[in-house]
Coordinates of C-alpha atoms in Angstrom, one line a residue:
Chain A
X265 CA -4.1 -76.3 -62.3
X266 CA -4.0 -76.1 -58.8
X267 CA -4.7 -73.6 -56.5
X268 CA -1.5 -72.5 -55.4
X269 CA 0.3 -72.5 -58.9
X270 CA -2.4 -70.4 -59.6
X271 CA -2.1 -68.2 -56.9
X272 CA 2.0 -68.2 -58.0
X273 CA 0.9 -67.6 -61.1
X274 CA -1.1 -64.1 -59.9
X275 CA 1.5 -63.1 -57.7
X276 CA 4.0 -63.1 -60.5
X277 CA 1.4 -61.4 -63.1
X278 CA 0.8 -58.7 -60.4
X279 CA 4.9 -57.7 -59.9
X280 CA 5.4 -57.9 -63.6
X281 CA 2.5 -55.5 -63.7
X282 CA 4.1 -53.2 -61.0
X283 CA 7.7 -53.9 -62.8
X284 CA 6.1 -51.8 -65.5
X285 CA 4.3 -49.1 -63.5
X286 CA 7.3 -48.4 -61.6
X287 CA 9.6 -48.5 -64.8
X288 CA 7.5 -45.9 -66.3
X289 CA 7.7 -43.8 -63.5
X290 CA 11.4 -44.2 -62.8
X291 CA 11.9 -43.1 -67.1
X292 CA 9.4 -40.3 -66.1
X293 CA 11.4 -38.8 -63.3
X294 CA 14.8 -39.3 -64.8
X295 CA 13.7 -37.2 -67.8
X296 CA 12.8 -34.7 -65.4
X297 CA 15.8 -34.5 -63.3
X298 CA 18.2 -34.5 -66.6
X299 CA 17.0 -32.6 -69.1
X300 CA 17.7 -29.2 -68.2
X301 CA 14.6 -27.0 -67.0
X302 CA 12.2 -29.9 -66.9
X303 CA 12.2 -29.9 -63.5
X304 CA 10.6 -26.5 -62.8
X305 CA 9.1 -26.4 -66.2
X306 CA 7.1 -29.4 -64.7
X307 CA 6.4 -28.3 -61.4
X308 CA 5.0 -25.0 -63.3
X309 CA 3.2 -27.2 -65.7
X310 CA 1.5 -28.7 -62.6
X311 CA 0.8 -25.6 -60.9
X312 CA -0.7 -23.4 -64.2
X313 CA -3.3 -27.2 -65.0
X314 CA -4.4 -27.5 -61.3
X315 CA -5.7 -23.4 -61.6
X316 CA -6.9 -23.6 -64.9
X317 CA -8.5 -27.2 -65.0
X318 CA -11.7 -26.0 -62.7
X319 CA -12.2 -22.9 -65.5
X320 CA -11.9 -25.7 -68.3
X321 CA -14.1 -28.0 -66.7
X322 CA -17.1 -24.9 -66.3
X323 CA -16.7 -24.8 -69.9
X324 CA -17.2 -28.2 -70.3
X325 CA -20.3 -28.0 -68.1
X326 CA -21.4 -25.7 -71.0
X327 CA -21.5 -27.7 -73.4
X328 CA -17.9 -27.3 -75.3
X329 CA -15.4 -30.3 -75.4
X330 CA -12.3 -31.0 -73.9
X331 CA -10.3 -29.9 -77.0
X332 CA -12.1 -26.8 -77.3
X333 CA -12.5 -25.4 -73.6
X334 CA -8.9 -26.0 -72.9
X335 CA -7.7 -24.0 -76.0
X336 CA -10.3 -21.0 -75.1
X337 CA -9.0 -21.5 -71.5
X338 CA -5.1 -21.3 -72.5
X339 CA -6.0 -18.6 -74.9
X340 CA -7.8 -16.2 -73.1
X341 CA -5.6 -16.9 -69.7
X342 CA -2.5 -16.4 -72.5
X343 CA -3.5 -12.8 -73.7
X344 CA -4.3 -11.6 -70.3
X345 CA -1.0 -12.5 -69.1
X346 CA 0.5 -11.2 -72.1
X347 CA -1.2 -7.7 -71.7
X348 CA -0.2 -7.7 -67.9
X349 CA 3.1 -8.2 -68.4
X350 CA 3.4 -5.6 -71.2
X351 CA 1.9 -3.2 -68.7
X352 CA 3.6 -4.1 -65.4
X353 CA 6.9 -5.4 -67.4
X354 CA 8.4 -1.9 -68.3
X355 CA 8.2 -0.5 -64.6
X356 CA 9.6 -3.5 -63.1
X357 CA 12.7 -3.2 -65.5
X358 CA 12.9 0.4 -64.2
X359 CA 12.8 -0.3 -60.8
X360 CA 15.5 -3.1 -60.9
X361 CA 17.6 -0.3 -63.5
X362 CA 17.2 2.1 -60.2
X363 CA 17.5 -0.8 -57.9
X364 CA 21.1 -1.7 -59.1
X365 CA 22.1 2.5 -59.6
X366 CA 21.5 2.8 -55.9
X367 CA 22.3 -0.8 -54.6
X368 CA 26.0 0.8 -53.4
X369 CA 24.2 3.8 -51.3
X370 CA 22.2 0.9 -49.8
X371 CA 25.0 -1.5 -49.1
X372 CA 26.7 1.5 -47.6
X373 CA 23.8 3.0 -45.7
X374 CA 23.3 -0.5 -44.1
X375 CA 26.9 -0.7 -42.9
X376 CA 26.6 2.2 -41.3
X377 CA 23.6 0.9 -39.7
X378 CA 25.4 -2.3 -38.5
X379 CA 28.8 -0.9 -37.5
X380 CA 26.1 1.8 -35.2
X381 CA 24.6 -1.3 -33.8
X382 CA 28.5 -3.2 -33.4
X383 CA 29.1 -0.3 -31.1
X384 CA 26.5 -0.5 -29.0
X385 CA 27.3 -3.8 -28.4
X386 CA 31.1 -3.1 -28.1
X387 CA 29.6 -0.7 -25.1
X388 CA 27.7 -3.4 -23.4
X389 CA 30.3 -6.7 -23.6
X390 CA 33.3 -4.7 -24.0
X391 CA 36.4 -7.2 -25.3
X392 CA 34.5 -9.7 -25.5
X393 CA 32.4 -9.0 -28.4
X394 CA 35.3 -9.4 -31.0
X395 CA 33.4 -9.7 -34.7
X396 CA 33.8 -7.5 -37.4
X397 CA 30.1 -7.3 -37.9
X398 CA 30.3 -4.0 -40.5
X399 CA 33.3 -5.8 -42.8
X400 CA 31.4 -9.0 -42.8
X401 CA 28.0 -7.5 -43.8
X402 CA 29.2 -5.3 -46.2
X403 CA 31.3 -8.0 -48.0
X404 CA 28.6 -10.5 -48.1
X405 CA 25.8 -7.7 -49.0
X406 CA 28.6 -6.2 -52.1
X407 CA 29.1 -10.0 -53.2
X408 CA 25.1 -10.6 -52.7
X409 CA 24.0 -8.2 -54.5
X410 CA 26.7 -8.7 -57.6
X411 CA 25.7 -12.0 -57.7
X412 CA 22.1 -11.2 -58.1
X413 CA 22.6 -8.6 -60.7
X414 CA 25.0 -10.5 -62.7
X415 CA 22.3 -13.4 -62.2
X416 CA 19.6 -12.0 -63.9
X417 CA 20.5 -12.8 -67.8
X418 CA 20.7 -16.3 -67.2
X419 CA 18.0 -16.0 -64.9
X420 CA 16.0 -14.0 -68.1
X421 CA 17.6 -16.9 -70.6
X422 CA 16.1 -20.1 -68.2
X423 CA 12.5 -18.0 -67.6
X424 CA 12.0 -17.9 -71.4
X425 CA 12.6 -21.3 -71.7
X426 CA 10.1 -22.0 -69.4
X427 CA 7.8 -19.4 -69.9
X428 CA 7.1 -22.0 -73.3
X429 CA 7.8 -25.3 -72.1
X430 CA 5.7 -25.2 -68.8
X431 CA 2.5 -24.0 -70.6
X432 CA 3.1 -26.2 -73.4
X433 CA 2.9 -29.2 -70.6
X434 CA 0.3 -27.5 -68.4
X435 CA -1.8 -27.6 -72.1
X436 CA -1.3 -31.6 -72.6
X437 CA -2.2 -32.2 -68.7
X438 CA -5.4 -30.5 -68.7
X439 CA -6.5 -31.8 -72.1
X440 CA -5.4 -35.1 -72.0
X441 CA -3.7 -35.8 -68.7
X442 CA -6.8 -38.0 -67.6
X443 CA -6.5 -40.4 -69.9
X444 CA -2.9 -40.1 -69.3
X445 CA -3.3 -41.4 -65.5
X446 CA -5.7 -43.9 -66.4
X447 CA -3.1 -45.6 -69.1
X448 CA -0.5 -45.8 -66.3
X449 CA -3.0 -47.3 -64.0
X450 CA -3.5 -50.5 -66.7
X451 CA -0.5 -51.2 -65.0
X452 CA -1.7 -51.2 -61.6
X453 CA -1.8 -54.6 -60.1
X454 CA -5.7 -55.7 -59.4
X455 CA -5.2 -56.3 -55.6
X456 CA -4.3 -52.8 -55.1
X457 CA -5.6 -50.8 -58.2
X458 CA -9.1 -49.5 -55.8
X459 CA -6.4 -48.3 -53.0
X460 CA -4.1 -46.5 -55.4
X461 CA -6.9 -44.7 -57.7
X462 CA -8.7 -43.5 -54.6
X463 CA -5.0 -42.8 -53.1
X464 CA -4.2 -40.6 -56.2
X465 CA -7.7 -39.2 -56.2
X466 CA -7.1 -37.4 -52.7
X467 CA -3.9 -36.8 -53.3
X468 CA -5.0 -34.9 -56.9
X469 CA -7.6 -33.3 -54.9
X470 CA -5.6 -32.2 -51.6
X471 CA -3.2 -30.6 -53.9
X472 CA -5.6 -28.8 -56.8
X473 CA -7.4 -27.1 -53.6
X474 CA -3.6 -26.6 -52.0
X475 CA -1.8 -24.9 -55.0
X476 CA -4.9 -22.5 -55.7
X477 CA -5.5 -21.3 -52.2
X478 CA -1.9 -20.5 -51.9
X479 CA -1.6 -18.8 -55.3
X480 CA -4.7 -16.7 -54.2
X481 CA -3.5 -16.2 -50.5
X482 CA -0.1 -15.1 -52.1
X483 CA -1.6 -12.9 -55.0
X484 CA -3.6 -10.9 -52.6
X485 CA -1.2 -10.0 -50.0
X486 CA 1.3 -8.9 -52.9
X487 CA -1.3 -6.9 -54.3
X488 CA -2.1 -5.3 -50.4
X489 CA 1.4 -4.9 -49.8
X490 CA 2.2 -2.7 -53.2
X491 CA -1.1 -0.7 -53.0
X492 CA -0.2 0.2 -49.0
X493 CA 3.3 0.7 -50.5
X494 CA 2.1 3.1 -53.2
X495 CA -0.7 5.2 -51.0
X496 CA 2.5 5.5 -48.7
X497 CA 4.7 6.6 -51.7
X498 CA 7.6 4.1 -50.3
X499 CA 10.4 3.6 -53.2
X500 CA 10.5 0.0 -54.9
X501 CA 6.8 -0.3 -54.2
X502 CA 6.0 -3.4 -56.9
X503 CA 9.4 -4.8 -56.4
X504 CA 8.5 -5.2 -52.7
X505 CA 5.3 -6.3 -53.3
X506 CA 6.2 -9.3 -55.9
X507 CA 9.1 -9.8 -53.1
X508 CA 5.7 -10.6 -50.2
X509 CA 3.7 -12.1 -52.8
X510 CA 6.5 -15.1 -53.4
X511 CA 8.1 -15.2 -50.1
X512 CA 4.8 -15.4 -48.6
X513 CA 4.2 -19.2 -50.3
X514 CA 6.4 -20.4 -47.3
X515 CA 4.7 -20.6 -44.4
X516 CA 5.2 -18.9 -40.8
X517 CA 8.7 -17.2 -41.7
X518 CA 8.0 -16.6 -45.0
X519 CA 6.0 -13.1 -44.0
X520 CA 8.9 -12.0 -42.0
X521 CA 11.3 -12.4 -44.8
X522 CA 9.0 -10.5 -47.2
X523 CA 9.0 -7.2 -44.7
X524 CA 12.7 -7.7 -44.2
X525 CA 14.0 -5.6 -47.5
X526 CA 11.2 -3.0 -46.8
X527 CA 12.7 -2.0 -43.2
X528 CA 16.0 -2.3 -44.3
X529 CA 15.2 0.2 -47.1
X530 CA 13.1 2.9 -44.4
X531 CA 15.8 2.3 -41.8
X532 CA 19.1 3.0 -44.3
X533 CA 17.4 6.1 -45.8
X534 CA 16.6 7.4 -41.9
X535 CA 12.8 7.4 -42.2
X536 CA 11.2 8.6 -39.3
X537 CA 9.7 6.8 -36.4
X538 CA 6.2 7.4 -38.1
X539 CA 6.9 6.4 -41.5
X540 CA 8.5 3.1 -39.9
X541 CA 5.7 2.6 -38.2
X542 CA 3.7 3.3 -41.7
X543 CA 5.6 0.3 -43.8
X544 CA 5.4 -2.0 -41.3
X545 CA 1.3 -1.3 -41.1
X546 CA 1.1 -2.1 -44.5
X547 CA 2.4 -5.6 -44.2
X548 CA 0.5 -6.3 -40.7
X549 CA -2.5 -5.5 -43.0
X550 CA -1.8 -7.8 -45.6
X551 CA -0.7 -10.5 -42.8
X552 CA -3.8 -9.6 -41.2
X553 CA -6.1 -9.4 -44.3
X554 CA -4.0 -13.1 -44.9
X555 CA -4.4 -14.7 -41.4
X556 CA -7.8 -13.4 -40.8
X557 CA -9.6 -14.2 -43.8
X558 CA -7.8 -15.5 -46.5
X559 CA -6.7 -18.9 -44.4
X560 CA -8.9 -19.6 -42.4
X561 CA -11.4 -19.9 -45.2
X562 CA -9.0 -21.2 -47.8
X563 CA -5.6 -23.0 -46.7
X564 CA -6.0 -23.8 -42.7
X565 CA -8.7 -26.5 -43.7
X566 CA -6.7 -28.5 -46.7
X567 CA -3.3 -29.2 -45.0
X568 CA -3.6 -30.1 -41.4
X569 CA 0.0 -30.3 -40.5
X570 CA 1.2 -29.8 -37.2
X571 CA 3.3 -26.5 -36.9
X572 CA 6.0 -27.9 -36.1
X573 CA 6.0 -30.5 -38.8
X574 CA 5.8 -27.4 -41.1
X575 CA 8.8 -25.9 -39.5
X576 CA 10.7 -28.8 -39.7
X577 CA 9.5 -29.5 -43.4
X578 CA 10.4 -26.0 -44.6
X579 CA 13.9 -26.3 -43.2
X580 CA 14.3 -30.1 -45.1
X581 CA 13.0 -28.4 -48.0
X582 CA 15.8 -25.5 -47.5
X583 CA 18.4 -27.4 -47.5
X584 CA 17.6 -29.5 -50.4
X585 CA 16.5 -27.0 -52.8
X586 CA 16.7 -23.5 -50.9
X587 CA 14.1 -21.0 -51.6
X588 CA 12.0 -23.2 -54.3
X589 CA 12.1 -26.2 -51.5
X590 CA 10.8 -23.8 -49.3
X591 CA 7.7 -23.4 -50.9
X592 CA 7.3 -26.6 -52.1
X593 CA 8.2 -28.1 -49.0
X594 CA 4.6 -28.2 -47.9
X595 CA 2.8 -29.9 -50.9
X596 CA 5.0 -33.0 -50.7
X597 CA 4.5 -33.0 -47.1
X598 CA 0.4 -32.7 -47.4
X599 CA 1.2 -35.4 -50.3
X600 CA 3.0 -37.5 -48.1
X601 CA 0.4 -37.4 -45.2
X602 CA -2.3 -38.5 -47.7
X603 CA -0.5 -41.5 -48.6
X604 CA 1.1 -42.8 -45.8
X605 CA -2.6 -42.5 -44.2
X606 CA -4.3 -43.9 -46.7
X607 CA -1.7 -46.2 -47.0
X608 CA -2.6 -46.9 -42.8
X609 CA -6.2 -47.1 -42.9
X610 CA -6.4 -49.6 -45.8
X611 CA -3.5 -51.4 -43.8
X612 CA -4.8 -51.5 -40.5
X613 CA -8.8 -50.8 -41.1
X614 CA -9.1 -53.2 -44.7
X615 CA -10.9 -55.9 -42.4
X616 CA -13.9 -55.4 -39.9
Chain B
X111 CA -1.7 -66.8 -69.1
X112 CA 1.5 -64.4 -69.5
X113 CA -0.2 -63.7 -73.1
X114 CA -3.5 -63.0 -71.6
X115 CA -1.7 -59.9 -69.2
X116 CA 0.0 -58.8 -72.6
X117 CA -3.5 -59.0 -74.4
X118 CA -4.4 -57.4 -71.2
X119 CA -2.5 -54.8 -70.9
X120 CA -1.6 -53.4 -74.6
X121 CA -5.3 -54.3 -76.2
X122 CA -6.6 -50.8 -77.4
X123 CA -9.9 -50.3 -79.0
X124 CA -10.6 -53.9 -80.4
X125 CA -12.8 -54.1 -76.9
X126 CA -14.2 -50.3 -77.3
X127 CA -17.0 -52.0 -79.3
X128 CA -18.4 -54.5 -76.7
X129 CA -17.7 -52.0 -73.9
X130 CA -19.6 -49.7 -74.8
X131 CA -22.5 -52.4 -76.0
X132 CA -22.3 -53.9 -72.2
X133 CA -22.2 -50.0 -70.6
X134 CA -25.3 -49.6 -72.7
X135 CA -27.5 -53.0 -71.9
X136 CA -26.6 -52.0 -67.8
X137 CA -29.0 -50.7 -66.7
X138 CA -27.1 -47.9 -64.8
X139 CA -26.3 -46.1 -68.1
X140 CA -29.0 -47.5 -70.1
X141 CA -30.2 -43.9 -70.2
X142 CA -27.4 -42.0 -71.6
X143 CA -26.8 -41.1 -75.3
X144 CA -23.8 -41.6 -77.0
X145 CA -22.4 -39.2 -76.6
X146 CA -22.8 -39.2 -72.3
X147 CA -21.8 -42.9 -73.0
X148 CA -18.4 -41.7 -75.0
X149 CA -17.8 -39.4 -71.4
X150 CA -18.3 -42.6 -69.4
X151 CA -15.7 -44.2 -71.5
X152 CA -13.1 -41.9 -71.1
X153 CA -14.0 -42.5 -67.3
X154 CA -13.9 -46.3 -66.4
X155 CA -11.7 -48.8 -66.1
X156 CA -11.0 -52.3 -68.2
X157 CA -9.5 -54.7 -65.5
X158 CA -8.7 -58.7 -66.8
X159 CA -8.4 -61.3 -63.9
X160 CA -7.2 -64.5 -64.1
X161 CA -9.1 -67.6 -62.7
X162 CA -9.0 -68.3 -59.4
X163 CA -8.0 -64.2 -58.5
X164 CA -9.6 -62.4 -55.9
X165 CA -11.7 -59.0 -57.1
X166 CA -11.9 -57.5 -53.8
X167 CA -12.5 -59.1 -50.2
X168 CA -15.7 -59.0 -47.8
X169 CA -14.8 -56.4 -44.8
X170 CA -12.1 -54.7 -47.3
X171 CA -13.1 -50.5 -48.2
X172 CA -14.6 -50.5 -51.4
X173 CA -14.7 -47.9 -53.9
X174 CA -16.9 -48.5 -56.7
X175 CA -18.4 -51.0 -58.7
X176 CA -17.7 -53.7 -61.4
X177 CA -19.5 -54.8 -64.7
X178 CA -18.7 -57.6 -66.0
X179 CA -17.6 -57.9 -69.7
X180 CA -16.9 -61.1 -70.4
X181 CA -16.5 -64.4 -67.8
X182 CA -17.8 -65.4 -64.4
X183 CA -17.6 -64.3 -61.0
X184 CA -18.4 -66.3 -57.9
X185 CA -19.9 -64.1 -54.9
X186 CA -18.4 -65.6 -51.3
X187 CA -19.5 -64.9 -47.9
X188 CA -18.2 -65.8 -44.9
X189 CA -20.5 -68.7 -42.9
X190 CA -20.6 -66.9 -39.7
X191 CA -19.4 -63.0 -39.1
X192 CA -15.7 -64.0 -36.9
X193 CA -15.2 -67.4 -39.3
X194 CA -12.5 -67.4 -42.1
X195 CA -14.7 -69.9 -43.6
X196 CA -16.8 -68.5 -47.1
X197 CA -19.0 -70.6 -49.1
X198 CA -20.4 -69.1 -52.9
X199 CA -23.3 -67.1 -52.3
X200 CA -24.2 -66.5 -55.6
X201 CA -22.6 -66.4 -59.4
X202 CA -22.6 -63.7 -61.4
X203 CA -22.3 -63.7 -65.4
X204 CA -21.6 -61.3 -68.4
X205 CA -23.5 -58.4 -68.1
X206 CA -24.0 -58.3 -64.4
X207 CA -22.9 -55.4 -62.2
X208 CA -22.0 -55.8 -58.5
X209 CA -20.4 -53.8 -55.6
X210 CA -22.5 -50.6 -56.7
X211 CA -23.4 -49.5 -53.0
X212 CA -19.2 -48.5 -52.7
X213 CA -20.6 -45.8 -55.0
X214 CA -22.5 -43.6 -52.6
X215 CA -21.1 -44.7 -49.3
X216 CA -18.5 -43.3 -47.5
X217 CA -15.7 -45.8 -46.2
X218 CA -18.1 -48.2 -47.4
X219 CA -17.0 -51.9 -46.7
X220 CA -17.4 -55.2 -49.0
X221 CA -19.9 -57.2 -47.5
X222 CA -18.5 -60.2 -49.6
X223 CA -16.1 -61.5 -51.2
X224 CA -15.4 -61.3 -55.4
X225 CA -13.5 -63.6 -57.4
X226 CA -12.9 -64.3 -61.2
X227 CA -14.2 -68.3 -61.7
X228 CA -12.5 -68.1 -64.9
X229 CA -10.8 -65.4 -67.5
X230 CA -12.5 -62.8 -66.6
X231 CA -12.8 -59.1 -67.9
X232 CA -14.4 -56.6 -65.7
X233 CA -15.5 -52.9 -66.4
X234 CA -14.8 -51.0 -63.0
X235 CA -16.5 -47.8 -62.3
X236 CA -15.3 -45.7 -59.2
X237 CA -16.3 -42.4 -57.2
X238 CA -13.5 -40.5 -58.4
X239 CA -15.3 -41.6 -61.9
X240 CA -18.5 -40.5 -60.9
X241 CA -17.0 -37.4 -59.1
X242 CA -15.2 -36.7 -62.5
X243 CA -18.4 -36.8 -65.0
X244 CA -20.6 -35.2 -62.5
X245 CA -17.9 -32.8 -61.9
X246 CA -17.8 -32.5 -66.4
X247 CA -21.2 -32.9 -67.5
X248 CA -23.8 -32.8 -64.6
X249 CA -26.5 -34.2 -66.6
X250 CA -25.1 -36.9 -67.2
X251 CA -23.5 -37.5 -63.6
X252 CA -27.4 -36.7 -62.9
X253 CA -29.1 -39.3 -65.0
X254 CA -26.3 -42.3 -63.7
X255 CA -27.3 -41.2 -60.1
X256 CA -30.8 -41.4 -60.8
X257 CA -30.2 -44.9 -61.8
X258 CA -28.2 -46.0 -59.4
X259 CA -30.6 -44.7 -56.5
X260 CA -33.3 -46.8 -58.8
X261 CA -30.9 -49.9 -58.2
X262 CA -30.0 -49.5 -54.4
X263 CA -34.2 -49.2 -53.8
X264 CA -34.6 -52.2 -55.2
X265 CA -32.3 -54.0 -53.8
X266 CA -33.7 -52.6 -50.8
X267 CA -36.7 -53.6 -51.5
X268 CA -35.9 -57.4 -52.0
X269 CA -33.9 -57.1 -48.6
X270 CA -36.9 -56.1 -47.0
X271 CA -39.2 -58.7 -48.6
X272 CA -36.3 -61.3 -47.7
X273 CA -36.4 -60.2 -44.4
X274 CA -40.2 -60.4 -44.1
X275 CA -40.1 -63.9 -45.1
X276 CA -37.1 -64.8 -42.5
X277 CA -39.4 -63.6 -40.1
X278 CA -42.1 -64.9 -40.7
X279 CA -40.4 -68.2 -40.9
X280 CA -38.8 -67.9 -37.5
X281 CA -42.4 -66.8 -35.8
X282 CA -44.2 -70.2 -37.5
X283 CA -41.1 -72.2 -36.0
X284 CA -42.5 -74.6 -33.0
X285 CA -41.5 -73.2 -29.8
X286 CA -40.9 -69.2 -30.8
X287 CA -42.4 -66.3 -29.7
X288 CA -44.6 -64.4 -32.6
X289 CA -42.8 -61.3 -31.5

């Protein structure tokens, strides 16, 4: 045989190989995007194995196997949750029971807040200021918050769905998503199977140190901002502080829009000055607690993104999949950065 | 050949048996038990090449080392450091490992050139392999460490006896300085 029909012959072995690979992964993410709640059952799964691998891997170190450290893990992680929620569960129902009771005073209270602030600025631009600010803000908070209300069965409905699916995944990564990756990678071409394992191993390990730093960053400045809440006896404490805790997994703007329902709530029941001045010290304590200590040491160093790449990111992310592309905006981004630079260096560095 | 990438690809444990024979006669793992050798199973990689295909190439960023399991490998390197010319350095057979210094270094290069001389089956072991055992069970991540650093002294050793000998072959040359 000579050496070029050889060579043919590689080149065609190596795209029927990567045929395959991509088959497999194109069947992979159909499945996800159809079947209804695989998506974020999925991207759950993902999260819950990248915190709980590390804790299954220390029991490994001790001795136990695979099998049985990831069952202890998933067990004892399981009944903690469980006794959590059946201690935090309760109060959270009542405070969304009170939460819808005096939704009306609040959608009223903040009209009257906006139509105060429509007339100073009918006093400063006269005729020309021509909106009907109060109409438009009461309509769309009245819709808003019957939307949201009427939202949370469903919302109940798809959480118990994946309240069992996403563990039931995160389970079958831990244990055996290893050997998992490696099957796939059979199909990995041999010119480019050293570039793509090291490429997935940053990208495995840029992520696992990405998802649990956030989780962490975002767990302590919820729990900050409902103790503060609490010691300053402001209503809705937990509700608020679950509200920081997620809304602070999006970068930048994400703090902002966590202290947003706080002030509205202190400025439509006409707290003072000082007790104004009270809530928003609680959440420039967490923020400060969060950009003092908790990145620096744990996020600033794993995703090096420019600012305004994050800003930009976030918005893409918004507008594909609101809120949850918010927060998952930055991941793919980080993921994306990995690759495309590994992707360079073994493009433009593979030679001496 | 289009039934050796099947065989290749879809093959499941008929192999296990001479893997794990050929992980236990190299000498990197010859000091794990079985059950540190069923961990560095679950870790490494069963790659088949065809004759004539190129493993990796001299300059390229290596990651990690190869076993061979079956076949032969020729070892290239270029003639002179800007040439496109290699010539076959040296040939490698079943049981013989190469490329183990991509194991420690970081953005470690090829410093020659791999390819299959005929059907060849290779056992590849990578860092993110070694990251993952020593990562799982230290000891054993420990003990293939150990043997690795056993195999980079030697073969830093023969370098330096090698380059002993150069030298003193260049300083009994007519016409060249002793120094």
């Amino acid at each position: 045989m000579t050496t070029d029909s050889r060579r043919l012959q590689i080149r065609r072995l190596n795209r029927l190989r990567l045929a395959g690979f991509f088959l497999i992964l194109l069947f992979w993410l159909a499945s996800v995007l159809i079947v209804e709640n695989l998506l974020i059952s999925t991207l759950i799964a993902f999260v819950i194995s990248y915190l709980l691998s590390p804790v299954v891997n220390r029991l490994e170190r001790q001795g136990f196997d695979r099998l049985w450290s990831t069952l202890w893990t998933f067990t004892v992680v399981g009944v903690l949750i469980g006794v959590t929620g059946f201690l935090i569960f309760p109060k959270l129902a009542t405070a969304l029971v009170a939460l819808q009771k005096e939704a009306p005073t609040y959608i009223t209270g903040f009209s009257r807040l906006i139509e105060d602030i429509e007339s100073h600025l009918r006093a400063i631009f006269g005729p020309l200021f021509s909106f009907d600010l109060r109409e438009l803000a009461e309509s769309s908070l009245t819709q808003g918050s019957e939307a949201f209300f009427n939202e949370i069965p469903r919302f109940v409905k798809q959480t118990l769905t994946v309240m069992i699916l996403a563990p039931f995944l995160a389970f079958f990564m831990v244990k055996d998503g290893r050997s998992i990756t490696r099957k796939a990678f059979n199909l990995i071409p041999n010119h480019i199977f050293e570039t793509t394992l090291s490429l997935q191993h940053q990208i495995n390990h840029q992520i696992g140190h990405f998802v649990r730093a956030r989780l962490l960053e975002a767990l302590i400045v919820g729990l900050v901002t409902w103790f503060g809440l609490v010691l300053i006896s402001f209503p809705f404490s937990l509700l608020l502080g679950i509200f920081a805790a997620v809304t602070n997994l999006i970068p930048y703007i994400g703090p902002l829009i966590g202290m947003i329902p706080a002030i509205g709530i202190a400025l439509v029941n006409g707290s003072s000055n000082f007790d104004l001045l009270l809530v928003f010290t609680v959440y420039a304590v967490a923020q400060i607690i969060d950009g003092g200590l908790l990145i620096p040491f744990f996020v600033a160093r794993l995703v090096n993104l420019h600012p305004v790449t994050v800003i930009l990111v976030i918005i893409a992310g918004a507008q594909f999949m609101g809120v949850l592309g918010m927060i998952i905006s930055i991941p793919v981004a980080s993921t994306l950065k990995v690759t495309l630079e590994t992707i360079y260096r073994h493009l433009t560095e593979s030679r001496i | 050949m289009t039934t050796f990438a099947w065989k290749n690809l879809f093959r499941k444990d008929s192999k296990e048996k001479s893997v794990l024979e050929t992980l236990k006669n190299t000498h990197i793992f010859g000091s794990l038990n079985k059950r540190e050798l069923r961990l560095v199973m679950q870790t490494i990689h069963v790659r088949g090449y065809t004759p004539g295909e190129t493993i990796f190439v001299q300059g390229e960023l290596g990651i990690g080392m190869y076993i061979i399991l079956h076949g032969r490998v020729d070892v290239l390197a270029r003639t002179q450091s800007d040439s496109d010319e290699s010539q076959v350095v040296t040939q490698l057979f079943e049981g013989d490992f190469f490329g183990e210094l991509s194991l420690v270094e970081n953005q470690g290069r090829r410093t020659a050139t791999a390819i299959a001389a005929t059907e060849t089956s290779l056992i590849g072991f990578f860092k993110p392999d070694l990251m993952e055992i020593l990562e799982r069970q230290p000891q054993t991540g420990s003990k293939i460490m150990l043997r690795l650093a056993e195999v980079l002294g030697r073969r830093l050793k023969e370098t330096s006896v090698r380059l002993t000998e150069l030298k003193q072959e260049t300083s009994k040359a007519p016409g060249r300085s002793s120094l």
